[in-house]
Amino acid sequence: MRSSHRRRSCRARRRPNGSPSRSSTGYAPERPPPLGEYIRELTKRWAFIRVLATSTAYAKNQNNYLGQLWAVLNPILNAGVYVLIFGVILRLSREMDNSIAFIVIGVFMYRFIEASVTGGAKSISGKTQLLRSLHFPRAVLPMSTVLSLLTTLIPAIVVMCAITLLSGFLPTYEMIHVTWWWLLLPAAIALMWVFNMGIAFIMARAVATTPDVENVLPFVMRVVMYASGVIFPVTVKLNELQMAEPAKTIVTGVLDYQPVAVYLYLVRSILMQEELFPPSGLMWALGGAWAVLFFVIGFIVFWRGEERYGRD
C-alpha cells in the first residue's frame, strides 16, 4: 500500500509528458533557462547585486588596521614601484612628456581590468555549497564581483587624478591641466566596467569548466600588461626593432586596437595633454564596440552553462 502511494506521488510530481517539473522560477534542471526569462530574473535581483557588491567591497579590508585605505594604497604602491623601476631607473617611458602620469594612469586602470578577470574566475569556483543550496541566476556572482571592484575604484580614481596633476609640478615633467575633456572620464570608466563584466562572465565559465585555467591566468595577465603599454609605450618600442615593415604594421595595429590598449588610450587622452594620445573618435567607437561585444558574448557563454554551475 505504501509503495503504491509513493509511485502515485512520484507521478504527481511529473508533468503529463513525463519531463521533470520546473522550479518556481521556471528553470529546467537539465538545460539553461530561456534567455529572456533569465534576463528578467536577473534584473529583478539588481538591488541584491548592489548590496552584495558593496558588502563585498567593504568586507575585503575590514580586518586590516588601515581598513578601506588599502583600496587606495595598493594601486599607489604598485604605481610607485613601476614609476621607480621603469620610469626613473630604466627610463622606458622617456618618450612621454610626463612619464609619471603615463605609468600611474596605466597601473590604476589596468588593475581594474586584471582584478575583474581574476575575480570573475573565482566568482563561481569554490562556491559549490552556495550554488547547491540557493536557486538564483548565477550571473549575479560575476556581476557583483565586478561591481564591487568598481566601488573600490572610485576613490582610487580621485587619487589617480590628484597624482596626475601633482606630477606636473616636478622638474622636467610636463604640466597637466584640468580641461573639459576630464568630464568624459566617467564615460570611459563605464565602458571599461561593461567590458570587464563580459570578461568576468567568460572567465567564470572557463574556470568552472576547467579549473586549471585559473593557474595560467597570472602569466597571461602579465603578458597582457606588457603588451598593452601599461608602463611603457610598447608600440613606440616596437618601431625600434628590426622587423619587416608589413609585419610591424600588423603587430602595431593589433597592439594598438586590442581592448585593454584602447581603454588605456581613452583615459590617457582625457587626463593627459600628450601628443601620442590625442582625442580620437575612432578609439571611442572601438571602446564602445569592444564593451558591447564582450558583454554580449560573455553573457551568452555564461548563460549556456547556467545549470552546470555547482554540479560539476
XYZ file of C-alpha atoms in Angstrom:
312
model
C 0.000 0.000 0.000
C 2.817 2.412 0.905
C 4.798 1.605 -2.246
C 1.808 2.270 -4.479
C 1.241 5.586 -2.670
C 4.891 6.536 -3.335
C 4.544 5.683 -7.036
C 1.419 7.852 -7.286
C 3.234 10.715 -5.515
C 6.160 10.409 -7.910
C 3.862 10.510 -10.918
C 2.078 13.544 -9.458
C 5.345 15.440 -9.318
C 5.951 14.861 -13.029
C 4.169 16.603 -15.850
C 1.869 14.558 -18.112
C 4.565 14.321 -20.805
C 6.946 12.704 -18.325
C 9.526 15.516 -18.208
C 10.770 16.888 -14.876
C 8.775 19.654 -13.266
C 10.117 23.196 -13.358
C 11.107 25.108 -10.293
C 9.192 28.142 -9.055
C 11.406 30.395 -11.182
C 10.682 28.397 -14.309
C 14.175 26.922 -14.722
C 14.544 23.436 -16.214
C 17.101 21.415 -14.215
C 18.988 19.895 -17.126
C 19.221 22.797 -19.584
C 19.702 26.590 -19.466
C 16.540 28.623 -18.832
C 15.164 30.686 -21.742
C 17.394 33.707 -22.298
C 14.596 36.277 -21.975
C 13.350 34.704 -18.767
C 16.899 34.555 -17.410
C 17.449 38.265 -18.067
C 14.165 39.137 -16.354
C 15.103 37.079 -13.291
C 18.479 38.812 -13.214
C 17.067 42.329 -13.441
C 14.724 41.577 -10.541
C 17.826 40.959 -8.413
C 19.684 44.177 -9.293
C 19.144 45.562 -5.776
C 20.626 42.366 -4.346
C 23.606 42.638 -6.718
C 24.311 46.172 -5.484
C 24.061 45.173 -1.820
C 26.280 42.135 -2.370
C 28.849 44.242 -4.257
C 29.075 46.977 -1.616
C 29.234 44.483 1.263
C 31.980 42.541 -0.527
C 33.969 45.714 -1.160
C 33.601 46.772 2.486
C 34.461 43.338 3.909
C 37.590 42.950 1.797
C 39.869 45.046 4.046
C 37.862 45.377 7.255
C 40.233 43.111 9.213
C 43.279 45.255 8.386
C 44.390 48.127 10.597
C 44.128 50.621 7.736
C 40.805 49.188 6.568
C 39.432 50.644 3.347
C 42.552 52.785 2.824
C 44.132 49.729 1.225
C 41.768 50.143 -1.736
C 43.771 53.303 -2.482
C 47.160 52.325 -1.060
C 47.538 49.153 -3.140
C 47.437 50.867 -6.561
C 49.570 53.747 -5.225
C 52.285 51.344 -4.057
C 52.134 49.374 -7.311
C 52.365 52.547 -9.365
C 55.229 53.799 -7.187
C 57.249 50.644 -7.815
C 56.702 50.796 -11.581
C 57.479 54.525 -11.729
C 60.733 53.969 -9.828
C 61.910 50.968 -11.859
C 60.598 51.641 -15.356
C 60.216 55.427 -15.282
C 63.220 56.608 -13.252
C 65.852 53.847 -13.342
C 65.267 52.206 -16.751
C 63.584 55.279 -18.297
C 61.483 53.107 -20.620
C 58.855 55.854 -20.792
C 61.252 58.631 -21.719
C 59.258 59.290 -24.914
C 56.490 60.710 -22.693
C 56.448 64.351 -21.608
C 55.125 63.151 -18.233
C 56.091 59.537 -17.633
C 54.754 59.558 -14.057
C 51.218 60.375 -15.234
C 51.563 57.816 -18.031
C 52.538 54.980 -15.674
C 50.134 55.921 -12.854
C 47.126 56.001 -15.182
C 48.182 52.715 -16.774
C 48.655 50.904 -13.452
C 45.427 52.164 -11.861
C 43.277 51.333 -14.893
C 44.923 48.005 -15.640
C 44.440 46.944 -12.030
C 40.673 47.317 -12.517
C 40.768 45.076 -15.586
C 43.107 42.499 -14.046
C 41.102 42.285 -10.809
C 37.906 41.800 -12.832
C 39.475 38.902 -14.723
C 40.773 37.136 -11.612
C 37.645 37.979 -9.597
C 35.388 36.667 -12.341
C 37.436 33.477 -12.494
C 36.844 32.881 -8.772
C 33.209 34.018 -8.686
C 31.782 30.530 -9.379
C 34.560 28.109 -8.464
C 34.754 27.366 -4.760
C 31.121 28.310 -4.128
C 29.625 24.858 -4.616
C 27.715 24.831 -1.330
C 26.138 28.213 -2.004
C 25.171 27.240 -5.547
C 23.627 23.954 -4.420
C 21.697 25.388 -1.501
C 20.221 28.517 -3.163
C 18.500 28.853 -6.523
C 19.190 32.174 -8.251
C 20.637 33.342 -11.588
C 24.336 32.521 -11.312
C 25.239 35.658 -13.272
C 24.610 37.529 -10.016
C 28.032 36.390 -8.753
C 30.360 37.685 -11.527
C 28.284 40.855 -11.883
C 28.500 41.644 -8.165
C 32.238 40.890 -8.217
C 32.942 43.458 -10.942
C 30.581 45.987 -9.358
C 32.416 45.654 -6.044
C 35.690 46.372 -7.857
C 34.107 49.434 -9.454
C 33.056 50.596 -5.982
C 36.633 50.425 -4.714
C 37.927 52.012 -7.927
C 36.031 55.282 -7.401
C 38.219 56.619 -4.535
C 41.286 55.284 -6.334
C 40.372 57.359 -9.409
C 40.338 60.513 -7.278
C 43.842 59.702 -6.051
C 44.970 58.867 -9.606
C 43.779 62.247 -10.880
C 45.490 64.032 -7.973
C 48.808 62.288 -8.626
C 48.494 63.051 -12.347
C 48.017 66.755 -11.612
C 50.764 66.970 -8.984
C 53.299 65.186 -11.212
C 53.309 68.235 -13.478
C 54.873 70.340 -10.728
C 58.010 68.184 -10.678
C 61.079 69.392 -12.600
C 61.441 68.071 -16.187
C 57.835 66.769 -16.222
C 55.167 68.334 -18.420
C 52.432 70.257 -16.599
C 48.997 68.602 -16.584
C 45.956 70.887 -16.865
C 42.333 70.195 -15.977
C 40.295 70.535 -19.168
C 36.720 69.921 -20.298
C 37.892 66.527 -21.554
C 38.087 65.359 -17.936
C 34.285 65.267 -17.883
C 34.478 62.232 -20.196
C 36.339 60.161 -17.597
C 33.123 58.581 -16.157
C 32.124 57.513 -19.692
C 35.477 55.779 -20.225
C 35.196 54.035 -16.849
C 31.639 52.929 -17.685
C 32.839 51.333 -20.935
C 35.571 49.519 -19.016
C 33.006 48.311 -16.485
C 30.792 46.804 -19.194
C 33.832 45.227 -20.873
C 35.041 43.825 -17.536
C 31.664 42.209 -16.859
C 31.898 40.419 -20.212
C 35.409 39.183 -19.406
C 34.270 38.104 -15.918
C 31.418 36.052 -17.428
C 33.819 34.294 -19.799
C 36.384 33.561 -17.094
C 33.744 32.333 -14.637
C 32.515 29.799 -17.193
C 36.051 28.793 -18.223
C 37.299 28.168 -14.669
C 34.062 26.455 -13.617
C 34.520 24.070 -16.547
C 38.321 23.755 -16.458
C 39.787 24.752 -13.063
C 43.359 24.577 -14.410
C 42.713 27.823 -16.309
C 42.979 29.744 -13.036
C 46.621 28.678 -12.621
C 47.555 30.086 -16.030
C 45.842 33.446 -15.536
C 48.701 35.268 -13.699
C 51.085 34.583 -16.586
C 48.532 35.604 -19.211
C 47.744 38.850 -17.403
C 51.436 39.678 -17.114
C 51.852 39.296 -20.865
C 48.764 41.441 -21.462
C 50.168 44.126 -19.151
C 53.397 44.475 -21.112
C 51.666 44.132 -24.491
C 49.127 46.854 -23.672
C 51.545 49.657 -22.845
C 50.679 49.864 -19.155
C 54.125 51.048 -18.036
C 55.816 52.000 -21.320
C 54.615 52.802 -24.861
C 55.010 49.349 -26.373
C 54.309 50.358 -29.986
C 56.988 53.057 -29.809
C 59.460 50.439 -28.619
C 58.269 48.122 -31.380
C 59.242 50.678 -34.020
C 62.826 50.492 -32.754
C 63.054 46.770 -33.550
C 64.458 45.369 -36.755
C 61.331 43.879 -38.334
C 59.835 43.647 -41.790
C 57.571 46.651 -42.389
C 54.394 44.667 -43.216
C 54.797 42.518 -40.097
C 55.500 45.593 -37.974
C 52.338 47.294 -39.282
C 50.183 44.264 -38.452
C 51.631 43.793 -34.963
C 51.352 47.507 -34.195
C 47.704 47.540 -35.292
C 46.864 44.517 -33.140
C 48.582 46.001 -30.075
C 47.059 49.471 -30.544
C 43.474 48.387 -31.100
C 43.078 45.453 -28.716
C 40.611 46.239 -25.883
C 42.980 46.885 -22.975
C 45.143 49.254 -25.024
C 42.040 51.089 -26.266
C 40.733 51.764 -22.750
C 44.142 52.908 -21.513
C 44.330 55.217 -24.532
C 40.908 56.722 -23.732
C 41.789 57.544 -20.114
C 45.218 58.932 -21.045
C 43.772 61.074 -23.841
C 41.282 62.513 -21.319
C 43.706 63.286 -18.489
C 46.989 63.985 -20.282
C 47.933 66.598 -22.844
C 50.230 64.167 -24.627
C 50.922 64.203 -28.376
C 50.852 60.416 -28.503
C 47.273 60.374 -27.159
C 45.182 62.951 -28.984
C 41.376 62.713 -28.593
C 40.154 60.124 -31.098
C 36.625 59.328 -32.224
C 37.894 56.015 -33.592
C 39.143 54.968 -30.157
C 35.804 55.877 -28.543
C 33.970 53.861 -31.199
C 36.290 50.909 -30.603
C 35.852 51.235 -26.838
C 32.073 51.042 -27.204
C 32.265 48.184 -29.693
C 34.611 46.098 -27.522
C 32.412 46.680 -24.449
C 29.191 45.603 -26.184
C 30.835 42.683 -27.986
C 32.473 41.185 -24.906
C 29.438 41.753 -22.688
C 27.014 40.079 -25.117
C 29.316 37.152 -25.934
C 30.366 36.715 -22.302
C 26.785 36.796 -21.032
C 25.606 34.212 -23.568
C 28.603 31.952 -22.892
C 27.918 32.133 -19.165
C 24.156 31.635 -19.564
C 24.619 28.467 -21.616
C 26.389 26.836 -18.675
C 23.894 28.052 -16.055
C 22.626 24.653 -14.956
C 26.132 23.157 -14.648
C 27.416 25.563 -12.017
C 27.589 23.862 -8.645
C 27.162 20.403 -10.166
C 30.469 19.726 -11.928
